């Protein structure tokens, strides 16, 4: 049975506001972490596939390992980190290294990775064309509006010859860094969670793997183009506030998340749309 807490948009906003106010009023929590490792380990996670993987661990592996695990679902890419920073949760599982580096830099947080678990290939999807080559001149493509995922989306398009990016632009690429755009593509920047819903309104959309899966898309089958897993820096990992890496509960969860049982679960359930990274 799932034991998952789903938060409303209002609660997410309130949590973000609380974090912002506390950050302005005090700098006590800079890099220190709690040494109270009693009680359940509460992990913030995106619903798909992160919470599903954690629920598998909770239902099949945690008890035998002596781990009391609680999963909280969040549908945004901000609150899991702010909640980890302020101690509302003990860990999170939803993000990759470029995103975390950017988030820590912009928000003054101190989140660190513990273990990489899986990759969700980013893909281009469409309800209007059957191939990327079929996109017409002037087509509108939705892309995530956070800096790391937007750059990742543009690099995907560039890798498949749809655009050319300025040399060395890296993880901060924006449409302004496009040097060649033979199809004269137009870009609609949306919150990552909104990109699947945009498919009826745009010609195509670049969608993060977790949001693609949760909206009923099958990346390995439905994507017009898909990121390669080879040497991909966007693996998703378990993360904690700096100092909590030694939490025995975190160590147990890290071991379980990279177990043969979890690898088989990911491969069987997601059929190539989510790829184990261990």
mmCIF file with all atom_site columns, C-alpha atoms in Angstrom, residues 48-232:
data_model
loop_
_atom_site.group_PDB
_atom_site.id
_atom_site.type_symbol
_atom_site.label_atom_id
_atom_site.label_alt_id
_atom_site.label_comp_id
_atom_site.label_asym_id
_atom_site.label_entity_id
_atom_site.label_seq_id
_atom_site.pdbx_PDB_ins_code
_atom_site.Cartn_x
_atom_site.Cartn_y
_atom_site.Cartn_z
_atom_site.occupancy
_atom_site.B_iso_or_equiv
_atom_site.pdbx_formal_charge
_atom_site.auth_seq_id
_atom_site.auth_comp_id
_atom_site.auth_asym_id
_atom_site.auth_atom_id
_atom_site.pdbx_PDB_model_num
ATOM 1   C CA . UNK A 1 48  ? 6.984  9.262  -11.630 1.00 0.00 ? 48  UNK A CA 1
ATOM 2   C CA . UNK A 1 49  ? 9.271  7.385  -11.631 1.00 0.00 ? 49  UNK A CA 1
ATOM 3   C CA . UNK A 1 50  ? 10.988 8.488  -8.411  1.00 0.00 ? 50  UNK A CA 1
ATOM 4   C CA . UNK A 1 51  ? 8.151  7.915  -5.937  1.00 0.00 ? 51  UNK A CA 1
ATOM 5   C CA . UNK A 1 52  ? 7.242  4.672  -7.707  1.00 0.00 ? 52  UNK A CA 1
ATOM 6   C CA . UNK A 1 53  ? 10.792 3.393  -7.284  1.00 0.00 ? 53  UNK A CA 1
ATOM 7   C CA . UNK A 1 54  ? 10.839 4.475  -3.643  1.00 0.00 ? 54  UNK A CA 1
ATOM 8   C CA . UNK A 1 55  ? 7.476  2.795  -3.049  1.00 0.00 ? 55  UNK A CA 1
ATOM 9   C CA . UNK A 1 56  ? 8.903  -0.420 -4.461  1.00 0.00 ? 56  UNK A CA 1
ATOM 10  C CA . UNK A 1 57  ? 11.775 -0.142 -1.985  1.00 0.00 ? 57  UNK A CA 1
ATOM 11  C CA . UNK A 1 58  ? 9.366  0.631  0.845   1.00 0.00 ? 58  UNK A CA 1
ATOM 12  C CA . UNK A 1 59  ? 7.036  -2.271 0.052   1.00 0.00 ? 59  UNK A CA 1
ATOM 13  C CA . UNK A 1 60  ? 9.604  -4.953 -0.804  1.00 0.00 ? 60  UNK A CA 1
ATOM 14  C CA . UNK A 1 61  ? 13.040 -4.164 0.630   1.00 0.00 ? 61  UNK A CA 1
ATOM 15  C CA . UNK A 1 62  ? 12.995 -1.591 3.425   1.00 0.00 ? 62  UNK A CA 1
ATOM 16  C CA . UNK A 1 63  ? 11.592 -3.697 6.256   1.00 0.00 ? 63  UNK A CA 1
ATOM 17  C CA . UNK A 1 64  ? 14.185 -6.430 5.862   1.00 0.00 ? 64  UNK A CA 1
ATOM 18  C CA . UNK A 1 65  ? 16.925 -3.764 5.815   1.00 0.00 ? 65  UNK A CA 1
ATOM 19  C CA . UNK A 1 66  ? 15.576 -2.136 8.981   1.00 0.00 ? 66  UNK A CA 1
ATOM 20  C CA . UNK A 1 67  ? 14.625 1.083  7.200   1.00 0.00 ? 67  UNK A CA 1
ATOM 21  C CA . UNK A 1 68  ? 11.483 3.046  8.058   1.00 0.00 ? 68  UNK A CA 1
ATOM 22  C CA . UNK A 1 69  ? 10.803 4.947  4.824   1.00 0.00 ? 69  UNK A CA 1
ATOM 23  C CA . UNK A 1 70  ? 8.189  7.624  4.134   1.00 0.00 ? 70  UNK A CA 1
ATOM 24  C CA . UNK A 1 71  ? 7.646  9.066  0.641   1.00 0.00 ? 71  UNK A CA 1
ATOM 25  C CA . UNK A 1 72  ? 6.280  12.538 -0.062  1.00 0.00 ? 72  UNK A CA 1
ATOM 26  C CA . UNK A 1 73  ? 5.354  13.460 -3.611  1.00 0.00 ? 73  UNK A CA 1
ATOM 27  C CA . UNK A 1 74  ? 6.055  16.904 -5.045  1.00 0.00 ? 74  UNK A CA 1
ATOM 28  C CA . UNK A 1 75  ? 5.150  17.970 -8.556  1.00 0.00 ? 75  UNK A CA 1
ATOM 29  C CA . UNK A 1 76  ? 7.581  20.895 -8.860  1.00 0.00 ? 76  UNK A CA 1
ATOM 30  C CA . UNK A 1 77  ? 11.368 21.108 -9.077  1.00 0.00 ? 77  UNK A CA 1
ATOM 31  C CA . UNK A 1 78  ? 11.868 23.654 -6.275  1.00 0.00 ? 78  UNK A CA 1
ATOM 32  C CA . UNK A 1 79  ? 10.178 22.543 -3.066  1.00 0.00 ? 79  UNK A CA 1
ATOM 33  C CA . UNK A 1 80  ? 12.017 19.185 -2.731  1.00 0.00 ? 80  UNK A CA 1
ATOM 34  C CA . UNK A 1 81  ? 15.315 21.057 -2.383  1.00 0.00 ? 81  UNK A CA 1
ATOM 35  C CA . UNK A 1 82  ? 14.020 23.819 -0.105  1.00 0.00 ? 82  UNK A CA 1
ATOM 36  C CA . UNK A 1 83  ? 12.331 21.203 2.091   1.00 0.00 ? 83  UNK A CA 1
ATOM 37  C CA . UNK A 1 84  ? 15.581 19.229 2.272   1.00 0.00 ? 84  UNK A CA 1
ATOM 38  C CA . UNK A 1 85  ? 17.520 22.376 3.138   1.00 0.00 ? 85  UNK A CA 1
ATOM 39  C CA . UNK A 1 86  ? 15.176 23.398 5.968   1.00 0.00 ? 86  UNK A CA 1
ATOM 40  C CA . UNK A 1 87  ? 14.850 19.855 7.355   1.00 0.00 ? 87  UNK A CA 1
ATOM 41  C CA . UNK A 1 88  ? 11.191 19.307 6.472   1.00 0.00 ? 88  UNK A CA 1
ATOM 42  C CA . UNK A 1 89  ? 12.350 16.134 4.707   1.00 0.00 ? 89  UNK A CA 1
ATOM 43  C CA . UNK A 1 90  ? 15.503 14.109 5.182   1.00 0.00 ? 90  UNK A CA 1
ATOM 44  C CA . UNK A 1 91  ? 16.366 13.575 1.521   1.00 0.00 ? 91  UNK A CA 1
ATOM 45  C CA . UNK A 1 92  ? 15.083 14.000 -1.998  1.00 0.00 ? 92  UNK A CA 1
ATOM 46  C CA . UNK A 1 93  ? 15.110 12.054 -5.227  1.00 0.00 ? 93  UNK A CA 1
ATOM 47  C CA . UNK A 1 94  ? 14.203 13.907 -8.434  1.00 0.00 ? 94  UNK A CA 1
ATOM 48  C CA . UNK A 1 95  ? 17.137 15.796 -9.955  1.00 0.00 ? 95  UNK A CA 1
ATOM 49  C CA . UNK A 1 96  ? 20.425 15.654 -11.847 1.00 0.00 ? 96  UNK A CA 1
ATOM 50  C CA . UNK A 1 97  ? 23.817 17.252 -11.193 1.00 0.00 ? 97  UNK A CA 1
ATOM 51  C CA . UNK A 1 98  ? 23.606 20.246 -13.575 1.00 0.00 ? 98  UNK A CA 1
ATOM 52  C CA . UNK A 1 99  ? 20.207 21.169 -12.146 1.00 0.00 ? 99  UNK A CA 1
ATOM 53  C CA . UNK A 1 100 ? 21.434 20.827 -8.546  1.00 0.00 ? 100 UNK A CA 1
ATOM 54  C CA . UNK A 1 101 ? 24.568 22.884 -9.202  1.00 0.00 ? 101 UNK A CA 1
ATOM 55  C CA . UNK A 1 102 ? 22.449 25.671 -10.684 1.00 0.00 ? 102 UNK A CA 1
ATOM 56  C CA . UNK A 1 103 ? 19.897 25.480 -7.847  1.00 0.00 ? 103 UNK A CA 1
ATOM 57  C CA . UNK A 1 104 ? 22.502 25.620 -5.067  1.00 0.00 ? 104 UNK A CA 1
ATOM 58  C CA . UNK A 1 105 ? 24.206 28.574 -6.732  1.00 0.00 ? 105 UNK A CA 1
ATOM 59  C CA . UNK A 1 106 ? 21.016 30.573 -7.183  1.00 0.00 ? 106 UNK A CA 1
ATOM 60  C CA . UNK A 1 107 ? 19.388 29.754 -3.848  1.00 0.00 ? 107 UNK A CA 1
ATOM 61  C CA . UNK A 1 108 ? 22.281 29.446 -1.408  1.00 0.00 ? 108 UNK A CA 1
ATOM 62  C CA . UNK A 1 109 ? 21.304 25.886 -0.534  1.00 0.00 ? 109 UNK A CA 1
ATOM 63  C CA . UNK A 1 110 ? 23.694 23.095 0.430   1.00 0.00 ? 110 UNK A CA 1
ATOM 64  C CA . UNK A 1 111 ? 22.245 19.976 -1.174  1.00 0.00 ? 111 UNK A CA 1
ATOM 65  C CA . UNK A 1 112 ? 24.656 17.207 -2.212  1.00 0.00 ? 112 UNK A CA 1
ATOM 66  C CA . UNK A 1 113 ? 24.214 13.953 -4.159  1.00 0.00 ? 113 UNK A CA 1
ATOM 67  C CA . UNK A 1 114 ? 24.496 10.590 -2.436  1.00 0.00 ? 114 UNK A CA 1
ATOM 68  C CA . UNK A 1 115 ? 24.044 7.969  -5.167  1.00 0.00 ? 115 UNK A CA 1
ATOM 69  C CA . UNK A 1 116 ? 22.937 8.079  -8.814  1.00 0.00 ? 116 UNK A CA 1
ATOM 70  C CA . UNK A 1 117 ? 20.051 5.731  -9.544  1.00 0.00 ? 117 UNK A CA 1
ATOM 71  C CA . UNK A 1 118 ? 18.641 6.222  -13.040 1.00 0.00 ? 118 UNK A CA 1
ATOM 72  C CA . UNK A 1 119 ? 18.449 8.283  -16.218 1.00 0.00 ? 119 UNK A CA 1
ATOM 73  C CA . UNK A 1 120 ? 15.239 9.601  -17.779 1.00 0.00 ? 120 UNK A CA 1
ATOM 74  C CA . UNK A 1 121 ? 16.095 10.497 -21.377 1.00 0.00 ? 121 UNK A CA 1
ATOM 75  C CA . UNK A 1 122 ? 14.741 13.882 -22.459 1.00 0.00 ? 122 UNK A CA 1
ATOM 76  C CA . UNK A 1 123 ? 12.664 13.653 -25.628 1.00 0.00 ? 123 UNK A CA 1
ATOM 77  C CA . UNK A 1 124 ? 10.894 15.634 -28.344 1.00 0.00 ? 124 UNK A CA 1
ATOM 78  C CA . UNK A 1 125 ? 7.209  14.747 -28.735 1.00 0.00 ? 125 UNK A CA 1
ATOM 79  C CA . UNK A 1 126 ? 4.407  15.852 -31.012 1.00 0.00 ? 126 UNK A CA 1
ATOM 80  C CA . UNK A 1 127 ? 0.698  15.286 -31.621 1.00 0.00 ? 127 UNK A CA 1
ATOM 81  C CA . UNK A 1 128 ? 0.998  16.840 -35.079 1.00 0.00 ? 128 UNK A CA 1
ATOM 82  C CA . UNK A 1 129 ? 3.980  15.271 -36.856 1.00 0.00 ? 129 UNK A CA 1
ATOM 83  C CA . UNK A 1 130 ? 5.452  11.795 -36.968 1.00 0.00 ? 130 UNK A CA 1
ATOM 84  C CA . UNK A 1 131 ? 9.110  12.799 -37.217 1.00 0.00 ? 131 UNK A CA 1
ATOM 85  C CA . UNK A 1 132 ? 11.329 15.723 -36.321 1.00 0.00 ? 132 UNK A CA 1
ATOM 86  C CA . UNK A 1 133 ? 12.120 16.235 -40.005 1.00 0.00 ? 133 UNK A CA 1
ATOM 87  C CA . UNK A 1 134 ? 8.399  16.772 -40.663 1.00 0.00 ? 134 UNK A CA 1
ATOM 88  C CA . UNK A 1 135 ? 8.292  19.941 -38.552 1.00 0.00 ? 135 UNK A CA 1
ATOM 89  C CA . UNK A 1 136 ? 7.334  22.804 -40.859 1.00 0.00 ? 136 UNK A CA 1
ATOM 90  C CA . UNK A 1 137 ? 9.107  26.127 -41.192 1.00 0.00 ? 137 UNK A CA 1
ATOM 91  C CA . UNK A 1 138 ? 8.095  28.405 -38.348 1.00 0.00 ? 138 UNK A CA 1
ATOM 92  C CA . UNK A 1 139 ? 6.906  25.545 -36.114 1.00 0.00 ? 139 UNK A CA 1
ATOM 93  C CA . UNK A 1 140 ? 6.544  26.276 -32.407 1.00 0.00 ? 140 UNK A CA 1
ATOM 94  C CA . UNK A 1 141 ? 8.420  24.042 -29.971 1.00 0.00 ? 141 UNK A CA 1
ATOM 95  C CA . UNK A 1 142 ? 7.752  24.135 -26.220 1.00 0.00 ? 142 UNK A CA 1
ATOM 96  C CA . UNK A 1 143 ? 10.815 23.829 -23.978 1.00 0.00 ? 143 UNK A CA 1
ATOM 97  C CA . UNK A 1 144 ? 11.242 23.823 -20.172 1.00 0.00 ? 144 UNK A CA 1
ATOM 98  C CA . UNK A 1 145 ? 11.820 27.311 -18.803 1.00 0.00 ? 145 UNK A CA 1
ATOM 99  C CA . UNK A 1 146 ? 14.331 26.514 -16.029 1.00 0.00 ? 146 UNK A CA 1
ATOM 100 C CA . UNK A 1 147 ? 17.847 27.283 -17.182 1.00 0.00 ? 147 UNK A CA 1
ATOM 101 C CA . UNK A 1 148 ? 19.352 23.781 -17.012 1.00 0.00 ? 148 UNK A CA 1
ATOM 102 C CA . UNK A 1 149 ? 16.483 21.908 -18.656 1.00 0.00 ? 149 UNK A CA 1
ATOM 103 C CA . UNK A 1 150 ? 16.068 24.570 -21.330 1.00 0.00 ? 150 UNK A CA 1
ATOM 104 C CA . UNK A 1 151 ? 19.749 24.219 -22.211 1.00 0.00 ? 151 UNK A CA 1
ATOM 105 C CA . UNK A 1 152 ? 19.381 20.461 -22.177 1.00 0.00 ? 152 UNK A CA 1
ATOM 106 C CA . UNK A 1 153 ? 16.388 20.718 -24.544 1.00 0.00 ? 153 UNK A CA 1
ATOM 107 C CA . UNK A 1 154 ? 18.255 22.971 -26.952 1.00 0.00 ? 154 UNK A CA 1
ATOM 108 C CA . UNK A 1 155 ? 21.269 20.650 -26.908 1.00 0.00 ? 155 UNK A CA 1
ATOM 109 C CA . UNK A 1 156 ? 18.965 17.745 -27.783 1.00 0.00 ? 156 UNK A CA 1
ATOM 110 C CA . UNK A 1 157 ? 17.640 19.683 -30.789 1.00 0.00 ? 157 UNK A CA 1
ATOM 111 C CA . UNK A 1 158 ? 21.170 20.663 -31.787 1.00 0.00 ? 158 UNK A CA 1
ATOM 112 C CA . UNK A 1 159 ? 22.433 17.078 -31.519 1.00 0.00 ? 159 UNK A CA 1
ATOM 113 C CA . UNK A 1 160 ? 19.749 16.077 -34.004 1.00 0.00 ? 160 UNK A CA 1
ATOM 114 C CA . UNK A 1 161 ? 20.465 18.826 -36.519 1.00 0.00 ? 161 UNK A CA 1
ATOM 115 C CA . UNK A 1 162 ? 17.392 20.984 -35.951 1.00 0.00 ? 162 UNK A CA 1
ATOM 116 C CA . UNK A 1 163 ? 19.404 23.967 -34.714 1.00 0.00 ? 163 UNK A CA 1
ATOM 117 C CA . UNK A 1 164 ? 23.033 24.958 -34.169 1.00 0.00 ? 164 UNK A CA 1
ATOM 118 C CA . UNK A 1 165 ? 24.188 26.429 -30.865 1.00 0.00 ? 165 UNK A CA 1
ATOM 119 C CA . UNK A 1 166 ? 27.055 28.799 -30.166 1.00 0.00 ? 166 UNK A CA 1
ATOM 120 C CA . UNK A 1 167 ? 30.222 26.828 -29.436 1.00 0.00 ? 167 UNK A CA 1
ATOM 121 C CA . UNK A 1 168 ? 30.886 26.148 -25.737 1.00 0.00 ? 168 UNK A CA 1
ATOM 122 C CA . UNK A 1 169 ? 27.546 27.481 -24.513 1.00 0.00 ? 169 UNK A CA 1
ATOM 123 C CA . UNK A 1 170 ? 27.114 24.586 -22.035 1.00 0.00 ? 170 UNK A CA 1
ATOM 124 C CA . UNK A 1 171 ? 24.309 24.283 -19.496 1.00 0.00 ? 171 UNK A CA 1
ATOM 125 C CA . UNK A 1 172 ? 23.205 27.896 -19.734 1.00 0.00 ? 172 UNK A CA 1
ATOM 126 C CA . UNK A 1 173 ? 22.110 27.879 -23.371 1.00 0.00 ? 173 UNK A CA 1
ATOM 127 C CA . UNK A 1 174 ? 18.995 29.865 -24.294 1.00 0.00 ? 174 UNK A CA 1
ATOM 128 C CA . UNK A 1 175 ? 17.325 30.497 -27.671 1.00 0.00 ? 175 UNK A CA 1
ATOM 129 C CA . UNK A 1 176 ? 19.535 33.604 -27.906 1.00 0.00 ? 176 UNK A CA 1
ATOM 130 C CA . UNK A 1 177 ? 22.518 31.252 -28.325 1.00 0.00 ? 177 UNK A CA 1
ATOM 131 C CA . UNK A 1 178 ? 21.130 29.657 -31.498 1.00 0.00 ? 178 UNK A CA 1
ATOM 132 C CA . UNK A 1 179 ? 23.384 30.481 -34.450 1.00 0.00 ? 179 UNK A CA 1
ATOM 133 C CA . UNK A 1 180 ? 21.536 28.493 -37.119 1.00 0.00 ? 180 UNK A CA 1
ATOM 134 C CA . UNK A 1 181 ? 17.817 27.733 -37.235 1.00 0.00 ? 181 UNK A CA 1
ATOM 135 C CA . UNK A 1 182 ? 17.056 26.405 -40.730 1.00 0.00 ? 182 UNK A CA 1
ATOM 136 C CA . UNK A 1 183 ? 13.407 25.618 -39.918 1.00 0.00 ? 183 UNK A CA 1
ATOM 137 C CA . UNK A 1 184 ? 12.948 29.015 -38.244 1.00 0.00 ? 184 UNK A CA 1
ATOM 138 C CA . UNK A 1 185 ? 11.617 27.251 -35.151 1.00 0.00 ? 185 UNK A CA 1
ATOM 139 C CA . UNK A 1 186 ? 9.906  29.376 -32.526 1.00 0.00 ? 186 UNK A CA 1
ATOM 140 C CA . UNK A 1 187 ? 10.280 28.502 -28.855 1.00 0.00 ? 187 UNK A CA 1
ATOM 141 C CA . UNK A 1 188 ? 7.637  28.617 -26.137 1.00 0.00 ? 188 UNK A CA 1
ATOM 142 C CA . UNK A 1 189 ? 9.184  28.523 -22.661 1.00 0.00 ? 189 UNK A CA 1
ATOM 143 C CA . UNK A 1 190 ? 7.011  26.732 -20.092 1.00 0.00 ? 190 UNK A CA 1
ATOM 144 C CA . UNK A 1 191 ? 7.387  25.267 -16.627 1.00 0.00 ? 191 UNK A CA 1
ATOM 145 C CA . UNK A 1 192 ? 8.677  21.726 -17.174 1.00 0.00 ? 192 UNK A CA 1
ATOM 146 C CA . UNK A 1 193 ? 5.545  20.175 -15.675 1.00 0.00 ? 193 UNK A CA 1
ATOM 147 C CA . UNK A 1 194 ? 3.380  22.027 -18.213 1.00 0.00 ? 194 UNK A CA 1
ATOM 148 C CA . UNK A 1 195 ? 5.159  20.825 -21.351 1.00 0.00 ? 195 UNK A CA 1
ATOM 149 C CA . UNK A 1 196 ? 3.093  17.619 -21.836 1.00 0.00 ? 196 UNK A CA 1
ATOM 150 C CA . UNK A 1 197 ? -0.131 19.644 -21.624 1.00 0.00 ? 197 UNK A CA 1
ATOM 151 C CA . UNK A 1 198 ? 1.114  21.945 -24.367 1.00 0.00 ? 198 UNK A CA 1
ATOM 152 C CA . UNK A 1 199 ? 1.192  19.246 -27.051 1.00 0.00 ? 199 UNK A CA 1
ATOM 153 C CA . UNK A 1 200 ? -2.205 20.203 -28.473 1.00 0.00 ? 200 UNK A CA 1
ATOM 154 C CA . UNK A 1 201 ? -1.206 23.873 -28.650 1.00 0.00 ? 201 UNK A CA 1
ATOM 155 C CA . UNK A 1 202 ? 2.304  23.665 -30.130 1.00 0.00 ? 202 UNK A CA 1
ATOM 156 C CA . UNK A 1 203 ? 3.854  21.713 -32.967 1.00 0.00 ? 203 UNK A CA 1
ATOM 157 C CA . UNK A 1 204 ? 6.193  19.808 -30.661 1.00 0.00 ? 204 UNK A CA 1
ATOM 158 C CA . UNK A 1 205 ? 7.488  19.880 -27.106 1.00 0.00 ? 205 UNK A CA 1
ATOM 159 C CA . UNK A 1 206 ? 10.683 18.818 -25.384 1.00 0.00 ? 206 UNK A CA 1
ATOM 160 C CA . UNK A 1 207 ? 9.568  16.970 -22.254 1.00 0.00 ? 207 UNK A CA 1
ATOM 161 C CA . UNK A 1 208 ? 11.465 15.658 -19.234 1.00 0.00 ? 208 UNK A CA 1
ATOM 162 C CA . UNK A 1 209 ? 11.257 11.895 -18.882 1.00 0.00 ? 209 UNK A CA 1
ATOM 163 C CA . UNK A 1 210 ? 9.324  11.863 -15.606 1.00 0.00 ? 210 UNK A CA 1
ATOM 164 C CA . UNK A 1 211 ? 6.660  14.213 -16.930 1.00 0.00 ? 211 UNK A CA 1
ATOM 165 C CA . UNK A 1 212 ? 6.431  12.282 -20.191 1.00 0.00 ? 212 UNK A CA 1
ATOM 166 C CA . UNK A 1 213 ? 5.822  9.007  -18.354 1.00 0.00 ? 213 UNK A CA 1
ATOM 167 C CA . UNK A 1 214 ? 3.305  10.490 -15.907 1.00 0.00 ? 214 UNK A CA 1
ATOM 168 C CA . UNK A 1 215 ? 1.312  11.930 -18.831 1.00 0.00 ? 215 UNK A CA 1
ATOM 169 C CA . UNK A 1 216 ? 1.030  8.539  -20.520 1.00 0.00 ? 216 UNK A CA 1
ATOM 170 C CA . UNK A 1 217 ? 3.860  8.914  -23.045 1.00 0.00 ? 217 UNK A CA 1
ATOM 171 C CA . UNK A 1 218 ? 6.395  6.141  -23.552 1.00 0.00 ? 218 UNK A CA 1
ATOM 172 C CA . UNK A 1 219 ? 9.756  7.796  -24.268 1.00 0.00 ? 219 UNK A CA 1
ATOM 173 C CA . UNK A 1 220 ? 11.356 4.730  -25.819 1.00 0.00 ? 220 UNK A CA 1
ATOM 174 C CA . UNK A 1 221 ? 8.420  4.434  -28.236 1.00 0.00 ? 221 UNK A CA 1
ATOM 175 C CA . UNK A 1 222 ? 6.760  7.855  -28.595 1.00 0.00 ? 222 UNK A CA 1
ATOM 176 C CA . UNK A 1 223 ? 9.652  10.333 -28.707 1.00 0.00 ? 223 UNK A CA 1
ATOM 177 C CA . UNK A 1 224 ? 10.548 11.725 -32.123 1.00 0.00 ? 224 UNK A CA 1
ATOM 178 C CA . UNK A 1 225 ? 14.114 12.131 -30.858 1.00 0.00 ? 225 UNK A CA 1
ATOM 179 C CA . UNK A 1 226 ? 15.541 10.971 -27.538 1.00 0.00 ? 226 UNK A CA 1
ATOM 180 C CA . UNK A 1 227 ? 18.710 11.655 -25.566 1.00 0.00 ? 227 UNK A CA 1
ATOM 181 C CA . UNK A 1 228 ? 21.419 9.028  -25.720 1.00 0.00 ? 228 UNK A CA 1
ATOM 182 C CA . UNK A 1 229 ? 22.241 7.311  -22.437 1.00 0.00 ? 229 UNK A CA 1
ATOM 183 C CA . UNK A 1 230 ? 25.937 7.116  -23.332 1.00 0.00 ? 230 UNK A CA 1
ATOM 184 C CA . UNK A 1 231 ? 28.066 9.474  -21.200 1.00 0.00 ? 231 UNK A CA 1
ATOM 185 C CA . UNK A 1 232 ? 24.910 11.299 -20.183 1.00 0.00 ? 232 UNK A CA 1
#
